[in-house]
Coordinates of C-alpha atoms and ligand atoms in Angstrom, one line a residue:
M309 CA -35.4 -1.6 102.9
A310 CA -32.5 -0.4 100.8
A311 CA -32.6 -3.5 98.8
A312 CA -36.4 -3.1 98.3
A313 CA -35.9 0.5 97.2
L314 CA -33.2 -0.6 94.8
S315 CA -35.3 -3.3 93.3
I316 CA -38.1 -0.8 92.9
V317 CA -35.8 1.6 91.2
S318 CA -34.4 -1.2 88.9
F319 CA -38.0 -2.3 88.2
F320 CA -38.8 1.2 87.0
I321 CA -35.6 1.4 85.0
L322 CA -36.5 -1.9 83.4
L323 CA -40.0 -0.6 82.8
I324 CA -38.7 2.5 81.1
A325 CA -36.3 0.4 79.1
V326 CA -39.1 -1.9 77.9
F327 CA -41.4 1.0 77.3
A328 CA -38.8 3.0 75.3
A329 CA -37.8 -0.1 73.3
S330 CA -41.4 -0.9 72.3
T331 CA -42.9 2.5 71.7
S332 CA -40.6 4.5 69.5
P333 CA -41.4 4.4 65.8
P334 CA -38.3 3.8 63.6
S335 CA -37.8 7.6 62.9
Q336 CA -37.3 8.1 66.6
D337 CA -35.8 4.8 67.7
P338 CA -32.0 4.9 67.9
W339 CA -31.9 1.1 67.2
Y340 CA -32.6 1.9 63.5
E341 CA -29.7 4.4 63.2
Q342 CA -27.5 3.7 60.2
P343 CA -23.8 3.5 61.4
S344 CA -21.5 6.0 59.8
N345 CA -19.2 3.2 58.8
I346 CA -22.0 1.4 57.0
S347 CA -19.8 0.7 53.9
D348 CA -17.4 -1.3 56.1
Y349 CA -20.1 -4.0 56.5
A350 CA -20.5 -6.7 53.9
A351 CA -23.9 -7.0 52.1
G352 CA -26.2 -9.1 54.4
E353 CA -24.0 -8.6 57.5
M354 CA -25.6 -8.0 60.8
I355 CA -25.2 -4.5 62.3
R356 CA -27.4 -4.9 65.4
F357 CA -29.7 -7.5 67.0
R358 CA -32.5 -7.3 69.6
S359 CA -35.2 -9.6 70.9
V360 CA -38.6 -8.0 71.2
S361 CA -41.9 -8.9 72.9
P362 CA -43.8 -11.8 71.1
Q363 CA -47.0 -10.0 72.0
L364 CA -47.7 -8.9 68.5
E365 CA -51.1 -7.2 68.7
S366 CA -51.8 -7.0 65.0
I367 CA -51.4 -10.8 64.8
L368 CA -53.1 -11.5 68.1
S369 CA -56.1 -9.5 67.0
L370 CA -57.0 -12.2 64.5
P371 CA -59.8 -14.3 66.0
V372 CA -57.4 -17.2 66.0
N373 CA -54.6 -18.3 68.3
V374 CA -51.4 -17.6 66.5
S375 CA -48.3 -19.3 67.6
V376 CA -45.5 -16.8 68.3
K377 CA -42.9 -17.9 70.8
A378 CA -40.2 -15.3 70.2
V379 CA -39.5 -12.3 67.9
Y380 CA -36.0 -11.1 66.9
Q381 CA -35.0 -8.1 64.9
Y382 CA -31.8 -7.5 63.0
L383 CA -30.4 -4.4 61.4
F384 CA -28.3 -5.4 58.4
R385 CA -26.4 -3.9 55.6
T386 CA -27.9 -3.9 52.1
T387 CA -27.4 -1.9 48.8
D388 CA -29.7 0.8 47.5
G389 CA -30.7 1.6 43.9
L390 CA -27.6 3.8 43.4
G391 CA -25.3 1.0 44.6
D392 CA -24.6 2.6 47.9
A393 CA -24.4 0.7 51.2
V394 CA -27.5 1.3 53.4
A395 CA -29.1 -0.3 56.5
S396 CA -32.4 -2.0 56.7
A397 CA -34.3 -4.1 59.3
V398 CA -35.8 -7.5 59.3
T399 CA -38.0 -9.3 61.9
L400 CA -37.7 -13.0 62.6
L401 CA -40.7 -14.8 64.2
E402 CA -40.3 -18.2 65.9
P403 CA -43.5 -20.2 66.4
Y404 CA -44.1 -22.7 69.2
H405 CA -43.3 -26.3 68.3
S406 CA -41.4 -25.1 65.3
D407 CA -39.7 -27.0 62.6
P408 CA -36.4 -25.1 62.5
S409 CA -35.7 -26.5 59.0
K410 CA -38.5 -24.5 57.4
L411 CA -38.3 -20.8 56.8
V412 CA -40.4 -18.4 54.8
G413 CA -39.6 -14.8 54.0
Y414 CA -43.0 -13.1 53.9
Q415 CA -42.9 -9.6 52.4
A416 CA -45.8 -7.5 53.7
F417 CA -47.3 -5.0 51.3
Y418 CA -46.9 -2.0 53.5
D419 CA -47.0 0.3 50.4
S420 CA -45.9 3.5 52.1
A421 CA -43.1 6.0 51.7
N422 CA -43.0 6.6 55.4
V423 CA -40.5 4.6 57.5
D424 CA -42.8 4.6 60.5
C425 CA -45.1 2.3 58.5
S426 CA -42.4 -0.4 58.2
P427 CA -43.5 -3.9 59.4
S428 CA -40.7 -4.2 62.0
Y429 CA -42.7 -1.5 63.8
T430 CA -46.3 -1.9 62.8
L431 CA -46.3 -5.6 63.7
R432 CA -45.5 -4.5 67.2
A433 CA -47.5 -1.3 67.3
G434 CA -50.7 -1.7 69.3
N435 CA -49.0 -4.0 71.8
E436 CA -50.1 -3.0 75.3
N437 CA -46.9 -1.1 75.9
L438 CA -47.9 1.3 73.2
G439 CA -51.0 2.4 74.9
S440 CA -52.6 5.5 73.5
M441 CA -49.7 6.4 71.2
S442 CA -51.0 4.2 68.4
S443 CA -53.9 6.5 67.8
G444 CA -51.8 9.5 67.5
L445 CA -49.5 8.0 65.0
N446 CA -50.6 7.2 61.5
V447 CA -49.2 3.7 61.5
S448 CA -50.0 1.2 58.8
E449 CA -52.6 -1.4 59.5
D450 CA -51.3 -3.1 56.4
I451 CA -54.8 -3.2 55.1
P452 CA -55.2 -5.1 51.8
F453 CA -57.1 -3.3 49.2
V454 CA -60.4 -3.9 50.8
S455 CA -63.3 -4.4 48.4
P456 CA -66.9 -3.9 49.4
R457 CA -67.5 -7.6 49.4
I458 CA -64.7 -8.2 51.8
T459 CA -65.9 -6.4 54.8
S460 CA -65.2 -8.8 57.7
H461 CA -63.2 -6.8 60.1
F462 CA -60.5 -9.4 60.4
M463 CA -59.8 -9.4 56.7
D464 CA -58.2 -6.0 57.0
K465 CA -55.3 -8.1 58.5
L466 CA -54.5 -10.0 55.5
T467 CA -50.7 -9.9 56.0
T468 CA -51.1 -11.2 59.5
F469 CA -53.5 -13.9 58.2
Q470 CA -50.7 -15.2 55.9
I471 CA -48.0 -14.8 58.5
A472 CA -50.3 -16.6 61.0
A473 CA -50.9 -19.5 58.6
A474 CA -47.2 -20.0 58.1
L475 CA -46.4 -19.8 61.9
N476 CA -49.2 -22.1 62.7
L477 CA -47.6 -24.7 60.4
G478 CA -44.5 -24.4 62.5
W479 CA -42.5 -22.5 60.0
W480 CA -40.1 -19.8 61.0
V481 CA -41.0 -16.5 59.3
F482 CA -39.0 -13.4 58.5
T483 CA -40.5 -10.2 57.2
T484 CA -38.2 -7.5 55.8
D485 CA -38.4 -3.7 55.9
Y486 CA -37.4 -4.0 52.2
E487 CA -38.0 -0.3 51.4
G488 CA -35.1 0.5 53.8
L489 CA -34.7 3.3 56.2
E490 CA -35.7 5.9 53.6
A491 CA -39.0 4.1 52.9
E492 CA -38.3 3.9 49.1
F493 CA -41.7 2.4 48.2
S494 CA -41.8 0.9 44.7
A495 CA -38.1 1.1 44.2
G496 CA -37.3 -2.3 42.7
L497 CA -33.5 -2.5 43.2
Q498 CA -33.6 -1.4 46.8
S499 CA -36.4 -3.8 47.6
G500 CA -34.9 -6.8 45.9
H501 CA -31.5 -6.3 47.5
A502 CA -33.0 -5.8 50.9
V503 CA -34.9 -9.1 50.6
L504 CA -31.7 -10.9 49.5
D505 CA -29.6 -9.4 52.3
S506 CA -32.2 -10.1 54.9
T507 CA -32.2 -13.7 53.8
R508 CA -28.4 -13.7 54.3
V509 CA -28.5 -12.2 57.8
I510 CA -31.3 -14.7 58.9
L511 CA -29.4 -17.7 57.5
D512 CA -26.2 -16.5 59.2
E513 CA -27.6 -15.3 62.5
G514 CA -30.8 -17.4 62.9
P515 CA -29.0 -20.6 64.1
S516 CA -27.8 -18.8 67.3
V517 CA -31.5 -18.4 68.2
G518 CA -32.6 -21.9 67.2
L519 CA -33.1 -21.9 63.4
S520 CA -31.5 -24.9 61.6
G521 CA -28.1 -24.2 60.1
N522 CA -29.3 -25.6 56.9
P523 CA -33.0 -24.8 56.5
R524 CA -35.2 -25.0 53.3
Y525 CA -36.4 -21.4 52.6
A526 CA -38.8 -19.7 50.4
L527 CA -40.2 -16.2 49.7
W528 CA -43.8 -15.1 49.6
G529 CA -45.5 -11.8 48.8
Y530 CA -48.6 -10.2 47.4
S531 CA -48.8 -6.8 45.6
G532 CA -46.1 -4.6 47.1
G533 CA -44.8 -7.7 48.8
A534 CA -44.7 -9.4 45.4
L535 CA -42.8 -6.4 44.0
A536 CA -40.0 -7.0 46.6
S537 CA -40.0 -10.8 46.2
T538 CA -40.0 -10.7 42.4
W539 CA -37.2 -8.2 42.3
A540 CA -35.3 -10.4 44.7
A541 CA -35.8 -13.4 42.6
E542 CA -34.7 -11.5 39.5
L543 CA -31.6 -10.0 41.1
Q544 CA -30.5 -13.1 42.9
T545 CA -28.1 -14.6 40.3
S546 CA -26.2 -11.4 40.0
Y547 CA -26.4 -10.2 43.6
A548 CA -26.6 -13.2 45.9
P549 CA -25.7 -16.3 43.8
E550 CA -25.0 -18.4 46.9
L551 CA -28.6 -18.3 48.0
N552 CA -30.8 -21.3 47.1
Y553 CA -34.5 -20.5 47.6
A554 CA -36.7 -23.6 47.4
G555 CA -39.4 -21.4 45.8
V556 CA -40.8 -17.9 45.4
A557 CA -44.6 -17.4 45.5
V558 CA -45.9 -14.0 44.2
G559 CA -49.4 -12.8 43.7
G560 CA -50.8 -9.5 42.3
T561 CA -47.5 -8.7 40.7
T562 CA -46.8 -5.2 39.4
P563 CA -44.2 -5.7 36.6
N564 CA -44.4 -2.2 35.1
I565 CA -44.7 0.9 37.3
S566 CA -45.6 3.2 34.4
S567 CA -48.4 1.0 33.5
V568 CA -49.6 0.8 37.1
L569 CA -49.6 4.6 37.3
Q570 CA -51.8 4.9 34.2
T571 CA -54.1 2.2 35.5
I572 CA -54.8 3.4 39.0
N573 CA -55.0 7.1 38.3
T574 CA -58.4 8.6 39.4
G575 CA -59.4 5.2 40.9
S576 CA -59.7 4.0 44.5
H577 CA -56.0 3.1 44.5
A578 CA -54.7 6.4 43.2
A579 CA -52.8 7.1 46.4
L580 CA -50.3 4.5 45.4
A581 CA -49.2 6.8 42.6
F582 CA -48.3 9.5 45.1
S583 CA -46.4 7.3 47.5
G584 CA -44.9 5.3 44.7
I585 CA -43.4 8.4 43.0
Y586 CA -42.3 9.8 46.3
G587 CA -40.7 6.4 47.2
Q588 CA -38.7 6.3 43.9
S589 CA -37.7 9.9 44.3
K590 CA -36.0 9.0 47.6
A591 CA -34.0 6.4 45.8
F592 CA -33.0 8.7 42.9
P593 CA -31.9 12.3 43.5
N594 CA -32.5 13.3 39.9
L595 CA -36.2 12.3 40.4
T596 CA -36.4 14.4 43.6
D597 CA -35.1 17.4 41.6
W598 CA -37.5 16.6 38.8
L599 CA -40.4 16.3 41.2
N600 CA -39.7 19.6 42.8
A601 CA -39.3 21.3 39.4
N602 CA -42.5 19.8 38.0
L603 CA -45.0 19.7 40.8
I604 CA -47.4 22.7 40.7
S605 CA -46.2 24.7 43.7
S606 CA -49.6 25.4 45.2
K607 CA -50.3 21.6 45.2
S608 CA -47.0 20.4 46.4
A609 CA -47.9 20.3 50.1
Q610 CA -51.0 18.3 49.4
F611 CA -49.0 16.0 47.2
Y612 CA -46.5 15.2 49.9
S613 CA -49.2 14.9 52.5
I614 CA -50.8 12.1 50.6
A615 CA -47.5 10.6 49.5
S616 CA -46.1 10.3 53.1
G617 CA -49.0 8.6 54.8
C618 CA -49.2 5.0 55.8
F619 CA -51.2 2.9 53.4
S620 CA -54.6 3.3 54.9
Q621 CA -54.3 7.0 55.5
A622 CA -52.9 7.7 52.0
T623 CA -55.6 5.6 50.5
S624 CA -58.3 7.6 52.1
M625 CA -56.7 10.9 51.1
G626 CA -55.7 10.0 47.6
S627 CA -58.7 7.9 46.5
G628 CA -60.2 9.2 43.2
Q629 CA -57.6 11.9 42.7
D630 CA -56.3 12.7 39.3
F631 CA -52.6 12.4 40.1
Y632 CA -51.5 14.1 36.8
T633 CA -53.3 17.4 37.9
Y634 CA -50.5 17.9 40.4
F635 CA -47.9 18.3 37.6
K636 CA -47.2 21.4 35.5
N637 CA -47.5 19.4 32.2
G638 CA -50.0 16.9 33.4
E639 CA -49.6 13.4 32.1
L640 CA -47.0 14.6 29.6
S641 CA -44.6 15.4 32.4
F642 CA -44.1 11.7 32.8
Y643 CA -42.6 11.4 29.3
D644 CA -39.6 13.4 30.5
A645 CA -36.3 11.7 30.4
V646 CA -35.8 11.5 34.2
P647 CA -39.0 9.7 35.2
Q648 CA -38.8 7.5 32.1
S649 CA -35.2 6.5 33.0
V650 CA -36.0 5.8 36.6
F651 CA -39.2 3.8 35.9
Q652 CA -37.3 1.7 33.4
W653 CA -34.3 1.1 35.7
S654 CA -36.1 0.7 39.0
G655 CA -39.7 0.0 38.1
Q656 CA -39.7 -2.5 35.3
M657 CA -39.3 -6.2 36.0
G658 CA -37.6 -8.6 33.6
L659 CA -34.6 -6.4 32.7
H660 CA -32.1 -7.4 35.4
G661 CA -32.0 -11.2 35.2
T662 CA -34.0 -14.4 35.3
P663 CA -35.1 -16.1 38.5
I664 CA -33.5 -19.4 39.1
A665 CA -35.7 -20.4 42.0
P666 CA -38.9 -22.1 41.0
M667 CA -41.9 -19.7 41.1
F668 CA -45.6 -19.7 41.7
V669 CA -47.3 -16.7 40.2
Y670 CA -51.0 -16.0 40.8
K671 CA -52.9 -13.1 39.4
A672 CA -56.5 -12.2 38.8
T673 CA -57.2 -11.5 35.1
G674 CA -59.5 -8.7 36.4
D675 CA -56.6 -7.0 38.4
E676 CA -57.4 -3.3 38.4
I677 CA -54.0 -2.2 39.7
S678 CA -51.7 -3.9 37.3
P679 CA -53.1 -5.2 34.0
V680 CA -52.8 -9.0 33.7
E681 CA -51.1 -8.6 30.3
D682 CA -48.0 -7.2 32.1
T683 CA -47.7 -10.3 34.2
D684 CA -48.4 -12.6 31.2
A685 CA -45.5 -10.8 29.4
L686 CA -43.2 -11.1 32.4
V687 CA -43.8 -14.8 32.9
K688 CA -43.3 -15.4 29.2
K689 CA -40.0 -13.5 29.2
Y690 CA -38.7 -15.3 32.3
C691 CA -39.8 -18.7 30.9
A692 CA -38.2 -18.0 27.5
A693 CA -34.9 -17.5 29.5
G694 CA -35.3 -20.8 31.4
A695 CA -37.3 -20.0 34.5
R696 CA -39.5 -22.6 36.1
I697 CA -42.9 -21.1 36.8
E698 CA -46.4 -22.3 37.7
Y699 CA -48.7 -19.5 36.7
H700 CA -52.3 -19.3 37.8
R701 CA -54.4 -16.8 36.0
D702 CA -57.6 -16.5 38.0
L703 CA -60.6 -15.7 35.8
V704 CA -62.6 -14.7 38.8
G705 CA -62.1 -11.6 40.9
N706 CA -59.7 -8.7 41.1
H707 CA -56.6 -7.5 43.0
E708 CA -58.4 -7.6 46.4
T709 CA -60.1 -10.9 46.1
E710 CA -57.1 -12.7 44.6
A711 CA -55.0 -11.6 47.6
I712 CA -57.3 -13.9 49.7
S713 CA -58.4 -16.6 47.3
G714 CA -54.8 -17.1 46.1
S715 CA -53.4 -17.6 49.5
A716 CA -54.4 -21.2 50.0
S717 CA -52.8 -22.4 46.8
A718 CA -49.7 -20.3 47.5
L719 CA -49.4 -21.8 50.9
E720 CA -49.8 -25.3 49.5
W721 CA -47.2 -24.6 46.9
I722 CA -44.7 -23.3 49.4
S723 CA -45.4 -26.2 51.7
D724 CA -44.5 -28.6 48.9
R725 CA -41.2 -26.7 48.3
L726 CA -40.3 -26.7 52.0
S727 CA -40.9 -30.5 52.0
G728 CA -38.5 -30.9 49.2
K729 CA -41.1 -32.1 46.6
P730 CA -39.6 -31.7 43.1
V731 CA -40.9 -29.1 40.7
S732 CA -41.4 -29.5 37.0
D733 CA -38.5 -28.3 34.9
D734 CA -40.6 -26.1 32.7
C735 CA -43.3 -23.5 32.8
N736 CA -47.0 -24.2 33.1
T737 CA -49.8 -21.6 32.8
Q738 CA -53.3 -22.4 33.9
N739 CA -56.5 -20.5 33.9
V740 CA -58.3 -21.2 37.2
L741 CA -61.7 -20.3 38.6
L742 CA -60.9 -19.1 42.1
S743 CA -58.1 -20.9 43.7
S744 CA -59.6 -24.2 44.7
L745 CA -60.0 -24.6 48.4
S746 CA -59.3 -28.2 48.7
V747 CA -59.2 -30.7 51.6
E748 CA -55.5 -30.1 51.7
S749 CA -56.1 -26.4 52.3
V750 CA -58.1 -27.1 55.4
A751 CA -55.4 -29.3 56.7
L752 CA -52.8 -26.6 56.0
L753 CA -54.6 -23.6 57.2
G754 CA -56.3 -25.2 60.2
E755 CA -60.1 -25.0 60.7
E756 CA -60.0 -21.4 62.1
L757 CA -58.1 -19.8 59.3
F758 CA -60.0 -21.8 56.7
T759 CA -63.2 -20.5 58.1
I760 CA -61.9 -17.0 57.8
L761 CA -61.0 -17.6 54.2
Q762 CA -64.4 -18.9 53.5
T763 CA -66.1 -16.0 55.2
A764 CA -64.0 -13.5 53.4
L765 CA -64.7 -15.1 50.0
G766 CA -68.4 -15.2 51.0
G767 CA -70.8 -15.6 48.1
M768 CA -68.0 -16.2 45.6
L769 CA -67.6 -19.9 46.6
Ligands
NAG1491 C1 -18.3 0.3 62.7 O1 -18.0 1.2 63.8 C2 -18.3 0.6 65.1 C3 -18.2 1.7 66.1 O2 -16.9 2.3 66.0 C4 -17.5 -0.6 65.4 O3 -17.8 -1.1 66.7 C5 -17.8 -1.6 64.3 O4 -16.9 -2.7 64.5 C6 -17.5 -1.0 62.9 N1 -18.0 -2.0 62.0 C7 -17.2 -2.5 61.0 C8 -17.8 -3.5 60.1 O5 -16.1 -2.0 60.7
NAG1492 C1 -57.2 -19.6 72.1 O1 -56.7 -20.5 73.1 C2 -57.3 -20.3 74.4 C3 -56.6 -21.1 75.4 O2 -56.3 -22.4 74.9 C4 -58.8 -20.7 74.3 O3 -59.4 -20.5 75.5 C5 -59.4 -19.8 73.2 O4 -60.8 -20.2 73.0 C6 -58.7 -19.9 71.9 N1 -59.2 -19.0 71.0 C7 -59.6 -19.3 69.7 C8 -60.1 -18.2 68.9 O5 -59.5 -20.4 69.3
NAG1493 C1 -52.5 11.5 61.0 O1 -53.3 11.8 59.9 C2 -54.3 12.8 60.2 C3 -55.1 12.9 58.9 O2 -55.5 11.7 58.4 C4 -53.7 14.1 60.6 O3 -54.7 15.0 60.9 C5 -52.8 13.8 61.7 O4 -52.1 15.0 62.0 C6 -51.8 12.7 61.4 N1 -51.0 12.5 62.6 C7 -49.6 12.4 62.6 C8 -49.0 12.1 64.0 O5 -49.0 12.5 61.6
NAG1494 C1 -44.7 -0.3 30.6 O1 -45.9 0.5 30.5 C2 -45.8 1.6 29.7 C3 -47.1 2.4 29.9 O2 -48.2 1.6 29.6 C4 -45.5 1.2 28.3 O3 -45.4 2.4 27.5 C5 -44.2 0.4 28.2 O4 -44.0 0.0 26.9 C6 -44.3 -0.7 29.2 N1 -43.0 -1.4 29.2 C7 -42.8 -2.6 28.9 C8 -41.4 -3.1 29.0 O5 -43.7 -3.4 28.7
NAG1495 C1 -31.3 9.5 36.9 O1 -30.5 8.8 37.8 C2 -30.4 7.4 37.5 C3 -29.6 6.8 38.6 O2 -28.4 7.4 38.7 C4 -29.8 7.1 36.2 O3 -29.8 5.7 35.9 C5 -30.6 7.8 35.1 O4 -30.0 7.7 33.8 C6 -30.8 9.3 35.5 N1 -31.7 9.9 34.5 C7 -31.3 10.9 33.6 C8 -32.3 11.4 32.6 O5 -30.2 11.4 33.7

């Protein structure tokens, strides 16, 4: 009787523990707390570890069986844009029947200046332990920029589509909260450092949960995820020279934040300007001061309300807005020394180094978030400095469609890198008409994911 009572009690304690562990968003979850001695940790050193439920609702809601055997999370030390030690989290996913010698760092485009929209949480949010809490929290669904032609409900899960494809190939996958605990969306240095340090912690700690001690590893990201991956590639020689990525695949790159701001203002992606500036301001105190001095006070609350949403919520609030009307001097405000200096230092790619890992860059010439000319110029600059880049300029489509049509070629390219196929020693730019969906794509993606891809691209094929 007593034993039964005891086991009921421990059952409830366990239940509470499981519930607490899986429900709290990062802002309320002590697991994410940055230790006060953070600067005693080496860059990429583990601070904390936990194993979480492999019931990842956002992945499992794809109409495909996704192979997830175990999920691990690490809090690790990285370095922010000011050079200070900070903590960040990374999630490691192990598929069934895995090949522990293959590892991909997939950076999700969570595009939000709110830490509760970080992938370490949103991948898990919606799991059955969360219950009704998910509806009360504005958590990110990590929706790609959904265009009218891509309406299939499952395509609002693009990130999980790409993670699913990698897992179903037996690759281990890690996905980093690269914006850090402050959610410094669009801050290049913070994002790049966090990706590099998350790679370090996974390589160091992964073997104790079954990853090979010497895996081949690559990075992949689209849009905001490409921002983090490209900054990582660019900063690698100076910050993490011991790392040896087999390849870095990036699509829908945003090489120049100033140019993105101008391009998206008043359009359907205008919200990214609000959360992008807010994210950079959290990285640079002088930008916070500038923001508070330059925002029109009667519009400040509205500004922060849009700027602090998860991606989907921010998008619905900010769509079509003229961002500049929130500032005392309108667009001219942005010519001030503070925003100019910050955008140059932490928002312009190509100034901090040259990637040594081979790269696959894919971009639609019709990209309406970041003009293709910016990516042309970046690739040219990297190549002139000795980078090895295969660059696909897709003459069909825009930022949304390329996210999907480019994924098959990106996956094929990464697969070749993880199998050790050699790359060409120079750069190669091609204009393509939609990324070709070859026989190899079917083999790589599996029938189910291939069908999703075809459905999503619909009439374009
Ligand atoms: C940081 O402080 C904690 C708690 O005192 C301690 O356990 C840990 O070893 C310290 N870490 C480092 C790297 O010094
Ligand atoms: C997933 O696997 C289960 C069990 O093998 C099967 O019944 C189900 O049809 C599969 N679902 C899909 C979408 O393939
Ligand atoms: C979520 O967003 C809606 C508006 O889109 C807002 O009314 C609500 O208060 C927000 N919830 C939380 C928990 O922030
Ligand atoms: C970035 O974009 C801004 C705005 O279009 C432009 O003035 C600036 O010259 C660009 N910077 C680089 C390095 O191309
Ligand atoms: C703002 O702060 C950053 C980081 O410290 C610095 O690089 C930049 O020069 C500052 N801008 C101005 C105008 O002082």
